[in-house]
């Protein structure tokens, strides 16, 4: 009953006219960004974080979160109409969404994708409420050893599962941790790795890193593919609503997709791509008509789309209850919390109840807005696919550069952002995952402080990390995640060799 009362209080905050407006702006921008292949939620949120300066924390976070799950909704549009996923999580939607569009059923595919996202998103927020508060209460038992082990587990899991190589993931993580050490050491007061540049004493700003790493690097990718990108868009014609027979086939897939997506989102490092893949494989195995998959099965759209949206809700469990991000987009959202002086974690439900419950309630409202946006207006919203990429490039570069410079009116910030943009672009070309680096930058300071505090409590003995049952369990899970990742990659390599 306490959670119901808190949710009602959150709804009263989310339904305020200003918050409603910015929630709508967030989900609308997220939908637009998702229609641009290769941009994704991380780049979209990174691009718009500087614009939220001066806004109320709750309002800004509602808008940024709206961009996050709005991208999950709209990613199906390019997957279905263009056979090009708007983000990695929409890859599986192309397998049956595009064949349905080619069969003249683009409207049915788009509407079932929107309904799947709505159902999974609504159930996902409800599950978030049910899980986050008890988990936050449990996390109140955590001390420095447990928090260090938790963050170590998150970093190791992301490093092991992101990208196609553990070594590349670990390299990206260590680069991020190294960047986090730049600035004045809180214990000694000595400048570290600043090379005499006073601007770096205050550390490298999170916004500078994330805008460069995602938004500017994404613009570089768009420039590279500008001349080679040929669009063959399938137009939305005829009926835009699914039939009752479609819904009966799709509804069980929606529920299964929600369960798979929420579970994967709650596991650090798995993310939407794995969730949608597992959902698609599950639907194909359980289907009475497996031969239709890949040729236009409606379940092949409903399951992955439900999993992708539920994944965002699962990812927010770690952020709100434990203060540890689970995905790249939730890491950016965590940086936004910190930017506003709010520390996500077990105490946030006590110290900032208006912010956290207003944010959770706004997700119910935002999901309803997205359903209204994506059903009757999908044909109009798809027109953004025809916008020349040159215009989009100018807009992205202009907004990113102006936003970074406006933070402190400092040209050094702008140069650093462009530097991180180059790093991000090189990472993309070399298949080095950027998310582990972002995790290292955001969690680096907390990892260091928790480690130092734990060592102080134990008089310098590392045994403290294994004498605590919670800490020892988390460290064992971290080791297991790396070993499992190695086993899965070796098994996949053998399978590919056998298939060849």
XYZ file of C-alpha atoms in Angstrom:
500
model
C 0.000 0.000 0.000
C 2.911 2.322 0.647
C 4.084 1.856 -2.940
C 0.589 2.607 -4.261
C 0.498 5.828 -2.236
C 3.962 6.785 -3.481
C 2.912 6.080 -7.065
C -0.196 8.254 -6.692
C 2.031 11.033 -5.368
C 4.331 10.496 -8.340
C 1.380 10.727 -10.749
C 0.367 14.043 -9.220
C 3.874 15.310 -10.059
C 4.037 13.730 -13.515
C 0.627 15.167 -14.464
C 1.674 18.769 -13.836
C 1.397 20.719 -17.130
C 5.121 21.470 -17.406
C 6.132 17.878 -16.697
C 3.538 16.564 -19.146
C 4.909 18.870 -21.827
C 8.524 17.809 -21.355
C 7.596 14.122 -21.112
C 5.850 14.510 -24.466
C 8.861 16.339 -25.905
C 11.127 13.536 -24.680
C 9.098 10.673 -26.156
C 8.556 12.607 -29.394
C 12.279 13.334 -29.787
C 13.056 9.709 -28.904
C 10.694 8.537 -31.626
C 12.276 10.899 -34.150
C 15.812 9.847 -33.221
C 14.902 6.179 -33.520
C 13.895 6.807 -37.151
C 17.491 7.744 -37.944
C 19.516 4.565 -38.487
C 22.673 4.417 -36.392
C 21.857 7.204 -33.904
C 20.185 5.309 -31.055
C 19.111 6.381 -27.550
C 22.608 6.937 -26.153
C 23.588 9.460 -28.837
C 20.190 11.155 -28.665
C 20.326 11.583 -24.892
C 23.941 12.722 -25.046
C 23.067 15.328 -27.649
C 20.275 16.858 -25.588
C 21.703 16.723 -22.051
C 23.233 20.244 -22.330
C 19.792 21.608 -23.257
C 18.381 20.481 -19.894
C 20.620 22.900 -17.977
C 18.486 25.231 -15.867
C 15.481 22.890 -15.825
C 14.041 21.361 -12.661
C 15.744 17.989 -12.000
C 12.517 15.956 -12.113
C 11.407 17.626 -15.343
C 14.770 17.155 -17.055
C 15.011 13.497 -16.022
C 11.467 12.819 -17.249
C 12.400 14.214 -20.647
C 15.687 12.287 -20.886
C 14.034 9.038 -19.793
C 11.295 9.684 -22.350
C 13.981 9.844 -25.044
C 15.335 6.508 -23.776
C 12.149 4.444 -24.030
C 10.833 6.539 -26.924
C 13.772 5.279 -28.976
C 12.778 1.708 -28.155
C 9.294 2.378 -29.520
C 10.332 4.016 -32.765
C 13.232 1.743 -33.672
C 10.753 -0.600 -35.333
C 9.822 1.953 -38.008
C 13.088 1.803 -39.953
C 13.361 -1.930 -39.280
C 9.947 -2.577 -40.852
C 9.854 0.034 -43.614
C 13.540 0.248 -44.537
C 14.945 -3.128 -43.461
C 17.455 -1.094 -41.429
C 17.249 -1.221 -37.616
C 17.181 2.168 -35.914
C 19.274 0.661 -33.101
C 20.844 -2.683 -32.240
C 17.776 -3.861 -30.332
C 15.631 -3.585 -33.492
C 17.759 -5.981 -35.543
C 15.453 -8.951 -34.895
C 12.400 -6.919 -35.928
C 13.727 -6.675 -39.477
C 13.522 -10.458 -39.928
C 9.717 -10.509 -40.065
C 8.787 -6.825 -40.034
C 10.232 -6.041 -43.459
C 8.703 -9.146 -45.140
C 5.328 -8.129 -43.693
C 5.803 -4.652 -45.164
C 6.691 -6.115 -48.549
C 3.461 -8.141 -48.365
C 1.458 -4.910 -48.018
C 1.005 -5.309 -44.244
C 3.323 -2.527 -43.082
C 0.489 -0.918 -41.092
C -0.274 -4.152 -39.237
C 3.415 -4.711 -38.441
C 3.884 -1.147 -37.177
C 0.708 -1.177 -35.091
C 1.492 -4.540 -33.484
C 5.011 -3.242 -32.708
C 3.518 -0.170 -31.020
C 1.004 -2.233 -29.050
C 3.712 -4.698 -27.980
C 5.876 -1.845 -26.750
C 2.942 -0.319 -24.864
C 1.965 -3.578 -23.152
C 5.551 -4.484 -22.243
C 6.371 -0.931 -21.162
C 3.353 -0.692 -18.865
C 3.975 -4.114 -17.323
C 7.684 -3.302 -17.098
C 7.092 -0.131 -15.072
C 4.793 -2.086 -12.747
C 7.502 -4.728 -12.269
C 10.046 -1.941 -11.707
C 7.940 -0.600 -8.829
C 7.535 -4.071 -7.333
C 11.270 -4.888 -7.460
C 13.091 -1.578 -7.021
C 11.891 -0.623 -3.528
C 12.640 -4.001 -1.845
C 16.007 -4.110 -3.634
C 16.799 -0.587 -2.423
C 15.937 -1.595 1.150
C 18.252 -4.610 0.831
C 21.024 -2.401 -0.579
C 20.912 -0.256 2.584
C 22.942 -3.056 4.183
C 25.798 -2.402 1.778
C 29.033 -0.922 3.063
C 32.187 0.075 1.131
C 33.238 -3.560 0.401
C 29.802 -4.449 -0.951
C 29.538 -1.323 -3.108
C 33.006 -1.917 -4.531
C 32.109 -5.535 -5.345
C 28.815 -4.425 -6.922
C 30.506 -1.889 -9.182
C 33.289 -4.345 -9.982
C 30.611 -6.862 -10.996
C 28.904 -4.298 -13.241
C 32.186 -3.296 -14.907
C 33.332 -6.886 -15.443
C 29.956 -7.972 -16.842
C 29.784 -5.096 -19.299
C 33.404 -5.639 -20.321
C 32.798 -9.346 -20.896
C 29.497 -9.126 -22.765
C 29.831 -5.911 -24.783
C 31.329 -6.190 -28.243
C 32.891 -9.238 -29.873
C 36.043 -9.461 -27.742
C 36.626 -9.544 -23.991
C 40.062 -7.977 -24.412
C 38.559 -5.017 -26.271
C 35.873 -4.629 -23.619
C 38.430 -4.678 -20.812
C 40.636 -2.198 -22.679
C 37.719 0.213 -23.048
C 36.879 -0.175 -19.350
C 40.437 0.591 -18.229
C 40.565 3.636 -20.500
C 37.376 4.912 -18.862
C 38.744 4.260 -15.367
C 41.963 6.097 -16.289
C 39.966 9.118 -17.484
C 38.056 9.088 -14.165
C 41.328 9.506 -12.219
C 42.154 12.825 -13.927
C 41.777 15.777 -11.565
C 42.384 16.528 -7.901
C 42.588 13.467 -5.658
C 39.971 13.826 -2.918
C 42.194 12.231 -0.249
C 45.518 13.946 -0.874
C 44.397 17.110 -2.661
C 47.090 16.535 -5.320
C 46.416 17.036 -9.026
C 46.658 13.801 -11.007
C 47.334 13.460 -14.718
C 46.377 17.068 -15.495
C 49.689 17.917 -17.248
C 49.548 21.386 -15.712
C 46.178 22.258 -17.277
C 44.148 23.916 -14.517
C 40.874 23.184 -16.300
C 41.433 19.478 -15.688
C 41.662 19.935 -11.912
C 37.861 19.728 -11.794
C 37.964 16.472 -13.765
C 36.709 15.956 -17.295
C 33.002 16.673 -17.329
C 30.636 13.779 -17.932
C 28.690 15.720 -20.565
C 31.882 16.429 -22.534
C 32.725 12.719 -22.646
C 29.277 11.447 -23.507
C 28.487 14.031 -26.191
C 31.788 13.374 -27.908
C 31.745 9.611 -27.516
C 28.215 9.117 -28.824
C 26.751 12.171 -30.570
C 29.852 13.448 -32.386
C 31.135 9.942 -33.141
C 27.699 9.094 -34.543
C 27.893 12.141 -36.779
C 31.239 10.864 -38.073
C 29.621 7.555 -38.993
C 26.838 9.419 -40.822
C 29.412 11.408 -42.791
C 31.176 8.201 -43.809
C 27.976 6.552 -45.022
C 26.454 9.726 -46.548
C 27.241 8.888 -50.154
C 26.698 5.131 -49.949
C 23.333 5.102 -48.167
C 20.578 4.169 -50.606
C 17.091 4.092 -49.107
C 14.404 1.774 -50.412
C 11.434 2.703 -48.293
C 8.261 0.618 -48.246
C 5.332 3.021 -48.005
C 2.550 2.575 -45.449
C -0.642 1.968 -47.375
C -4.088 0.617 -46.587
C -5.120 -0.536 -43.118
C -2.856 0.726 -40.294
C -4.422 -1.442 -37.578
C -3.845 -5.121 -36.888
C -6.654 -7.664 -37.016
C -8.059 -9.583 -34.042
C -6.402 -12.737 -35.415
C -3.054 -10.894 -35.396
C -3.597 -9.819 -31.802
C -4.475 -13.341 -30.637
C -1.258 -14.640 -32.168
C 0.836 -11.743 -30.889
C -0.425 -11.322 -27.311
C 1.309 -14.398 -25.817
C 4.511 -13.266 -27.561
C 4.116 -9.829 -25.942
C 3.916 -11.367 -22.456
C 6.869 -13.678 -23.047
C 8.818 -10.800 -24.577
C 8.105 -8.659 -21.526
C 9.383 -11.354 -19.159
C 12.538 -11.967 -21.212
C 13.234 -8.273 -21.764
C 12.729 -7.275 -18.131
C 14.968 -10.115 -16.941
C 17.730 -9.234 -19.402
C 17.471 -5.552 -18.512
C 17.875 -6.409 -14.835
C 21.126 -8.278 -15.609
C 23.998 -5.790 -16.139
C 25.588 -5.943 -19.562
C 23.004 -8.036 -21.419
C 20.973 -5.208 -22.933
C 18.234 -5.036 -25.532
C 20.070 -6.871 -28.314
C 20.333 -10.113 -26.348
C 16.786 -9.683 -25.013
C 15.288 -9.371 -28.497
C 17.369 -12.271 -29.811
C 16.242 -14.557 -26.970
C 12.642 -13.470 -27.496
C 12.757 -14.204 -31.220
C 14.344 -17.641 -30.712
C 11.771 -18.455 -28.011
C 8.842 -17.515 -30.231
C 10.164 -19.557 -33.116
C 10.616 -22.631 -30.910
C 7.161 -22.325 -29.327
C 5.306 -21.453 -32.529
C 2.987 -23.933 -34.234
C 4.060 -22.352 -37.549
C 7.848 -21.984 -37.306
C 8.156 -22.059 -41.090
C 6.575 -18.574 -41.243
C 9.416 -16.976 -39.272
C 11.636 -14.945 -41.535
C 8.813 -14.665 -44.050
C 6.339 -12.491 -42.140
C 5.304 -13.970 -38.765
C 3.522 -11.405 -36.602
C 4.971 -13.015 -33.442
C 8.440 -12.295 -34.834
C 7.623 -8.601 -34.505
C 5.609 -8.657 -31.266
C 8.069 -10.624 -29.114
C 11.283 -8.690 -29.862
C 9.542 -5.311 -29.667
C 8.057 -6.191 -26.272
C 11.464 -7.400 -25.083
C 13.199 -4.209 -26.240
C 10.838 -1.934 -24.323
C 10.734 -4.082 -21.175
C 14.540 -4.096 -21.186
C 14.590 -0.346 -20.488
C 12.460 -0.847 -17.364
C 14.672 -3.660 -16.122
C 17.776 -1.547 -16.688
C 16.380 1.199 -14.443
C 16.228 -1.189 -11.463
C 20.004 -1.072 -11.045
C 20.136 2.660 -11.569
C 17.423 3.616 -9.076
C 17.861 0.909 -6.435
C 21.630 0.311 -6.504
C 23.084 3.397 -8.195
C 24.788 1.276 -10.870
C 23.878 1.554 -14.575
C 23.095 -1.549 -16.615
C 23.258 -0.160 -20.166
C 24.917 2.691 -22.013
C 21.711 4.749 -22.032
C 21.110 4.189 -18.300
C 24.743 5.191 -17.679
C 24.044 8.492 -19.422
C 20.907 8.873 -17.328
C 22.973 8.228 -14.196
C 25.344 10.986 -15.248
C 22.354 13.312 -15.578
C 21.264 12.435 -12.024
C 24.728 13.253 -10.700
C 24.834 16.437 -12.771
C 21.764 17.633 -10.874
C 23.259 16.737 -7.503
C 21.120 13.619 -7.049
C 22.835 10.357 -6.162
C 20.894 7.358 -7.497
C 20.913 4.352 -5.218
C 19.148 2.901 -2.186
C 18.734 6.269 -0.430
C 17.111 8.045 -3.387
C 13.640 6.797 -2.367
C 14.110 8.608 0.952
C 16.138 11.681 -0.039
C 14.460 12.500 -3.372
C 11.033 10.793 -3.383
C 9.451 13.479 -5.575
C 12.063 12.966 -8.288
C 12.123 9.167 -8.301
C 8.368 8.583 -8.011
C 7.575 11.389 -10.431
C 10.005 9.799 -12.900
C 8.484 6.323 -12.512
C 4.929 7.658 -12.869
C 5.904 9.653 -15.954
C 6.808 6.376 -17.670
C 3.157 5.281 -17.493
C 2.135 8.600 -19.017
C 4.901 8.491 -21.636
C 3.949 4.977 -22.735
C 0.366 6.122 -23.335
C 1.647 9.127 -25.303
C 3.819 6.879 -27.447
C 0.923 4.578 -28.274
C -1.093 7.576 -29.476
C 1.882 8.907 -31.440
C 2.895 5.666 -33.092
C -0.471 4.340 -34.227
C -2.347 7.055 -36.159
C 0.698 9.172 -37.024
C 3.152 6.491 -38.092
C 2.828 7.345 -41.774
C 3.588 11.007 -41.070
C 6.429 10.287 -38.632
C 8.086 7.999 -41.196
C 8.602 11.043 -43.474
C 11.696 11.908 -41.408
C 13.405 9.057 -43.280
C 13.405 11.310 -46.354
C 15.272 14.167 -44.631
C 18.666 14.581 -46.365
C 21.473 13.279 -44.175
C 23.460 16.464 -44.809
C 20.825 18.531 -42.999
C 20.793 16.090 -40.080
C 24.593 16.241 -39.837
C 24.606 20.025 -39.614
C 21.904 19.914 -36.930
C 23.724 17.282 -34.851
C 27.111 19.000 -35.045
C 25.599 22.418 -34.369
C 23.512 21.339 -31.367
C 26.356 19.287 -29.876
C 28.968 22.036 -30.251
C 26.694 24.824 -29.001
C 25.558 22.709 -26.053
C 29.104 21.837 -24.958
C 30.356 25.420 -25.257
C 27.360 26.781 -23.336
C 28.175 24.663 -20.275
C 31.105 26.783 -19.113
C 31.715 29.080 -22.115
C 35.055 27.305 -22.421
C 36.680 26.385 -25.729
C 38.716 23.635 -24.016
C 35.487 21.725 -23.351
C 34.674 21.937 -27.036
C 38.113 20.662 -28.069
C 37.884 17.781 -25.589
C 34.420 16.830 -26.856
C 35.720 16.697 -30.419
C 38.657 14.621 -29.163
C 36.300 12.118 -27.577
C 34.295 12.168 -30.810
C 37.404 11.028 -32.679
C 38.032 8.338 -30.051
C 34.434 7.142 -30.379
C 34.689 7.017 -34.170
C 37.966 5.044 -33.990
C 36.344 2.664 -31.501
C 33.508 2.056 -33.965
C 35.895 1.355 -36.816
C 37.914 -1.059 -34.677
C 34.832 -2.761 -33.166
C 35.777 -1.614 -29.663
C 32.645 -1.172 -27.501
C 32.098 2.329 -26.132
C 29.736 1.399 -23.298
C 32.474 -0.135 -21.052
C 34.489 3.064 -21.416
C 31.455 5.119 -20.419
C 30.889 2.858 -17.403
C 34.518 3.364 -16.393
C 34.213 7.155 -16.609
C 30.983 7.285 -14.591
C 31.785 4.645 -11.966
C 35.535 5.263 -11.716
C 35.447 7.752 -8.856
C 32.968 5.662 -6.832
C 34.984 2.486 -7.411
C 38.131 4.200 -6.161
C 36.463 5.730 -3.105
C 34.727 2.486 -2.098
C 37.988 0.555 -2.466
C 39.910 3.081 -0.374
C 37.236 3.162 2.336
C 37.133 -0.639 2.515
C 40.924 -0.863 2.784
C 40.902 1.785 5.527
C 38.301 -0.206 7.489
C 40.436 -3.362 7.210
C 43.783 -1.664 7.946
C 44.964 -2.425 4.426
C 43.878 -6.071 4.277
C 42.060 -7.149 1.074
C 40.471 -10.035 2.995
C 37.553 -7.725 3.786
C 36.222 -8.274 0.251
C 35.773 -12.014 0.790
C 34.728 -12.073 4.453
C 31.487 -10.273 3.595
C 29.017 -12.811 2.086
C 27.452 -10.181 -0.213
C 30.825 -8.899 -1.424
C 32.201 -12.402 -1.950
C 29.080 -13.437 -3.893
C 29.284 -10.416 -6.169
C 32.976 -10.992 -6.865
C 32.230 -14.648 -7.647
C 29.489 -13.514 -10.065
C 31.969 -11.145 -11.704
C 34.402 -14.006 -12.279
C 31.563 -16.219 -13.518
C 30.410 -13.589 -16.021
C 33.868 -13.479 -17.606
C 34.175 -17.285 -17.701
C 30.685 -17.695 -19.193
C 31.439 -15.065 -21.805
C 34.650 -16.868 -22.770
C 32.777 -20.173 -23.027
C 29.975 -18.676 -25.138
C 32.433 -17.050 -27.538
C 34.426 -20.274 -27.904
C 31.241 -22.243 -28.507
C 30.060 -19.703 -31.079
C 33.421 -19.857 -32.880
C 33.277 -23.647 -33.063
C 29.710 -23.480 -34.377
C 30.725 -21.062 -37.132
C 33.695 -23.218 -38.083
C 31.486 -26.299 -38.263
C 28.915 -24.425 -40.367
C 31.652 -23.309 -42.797
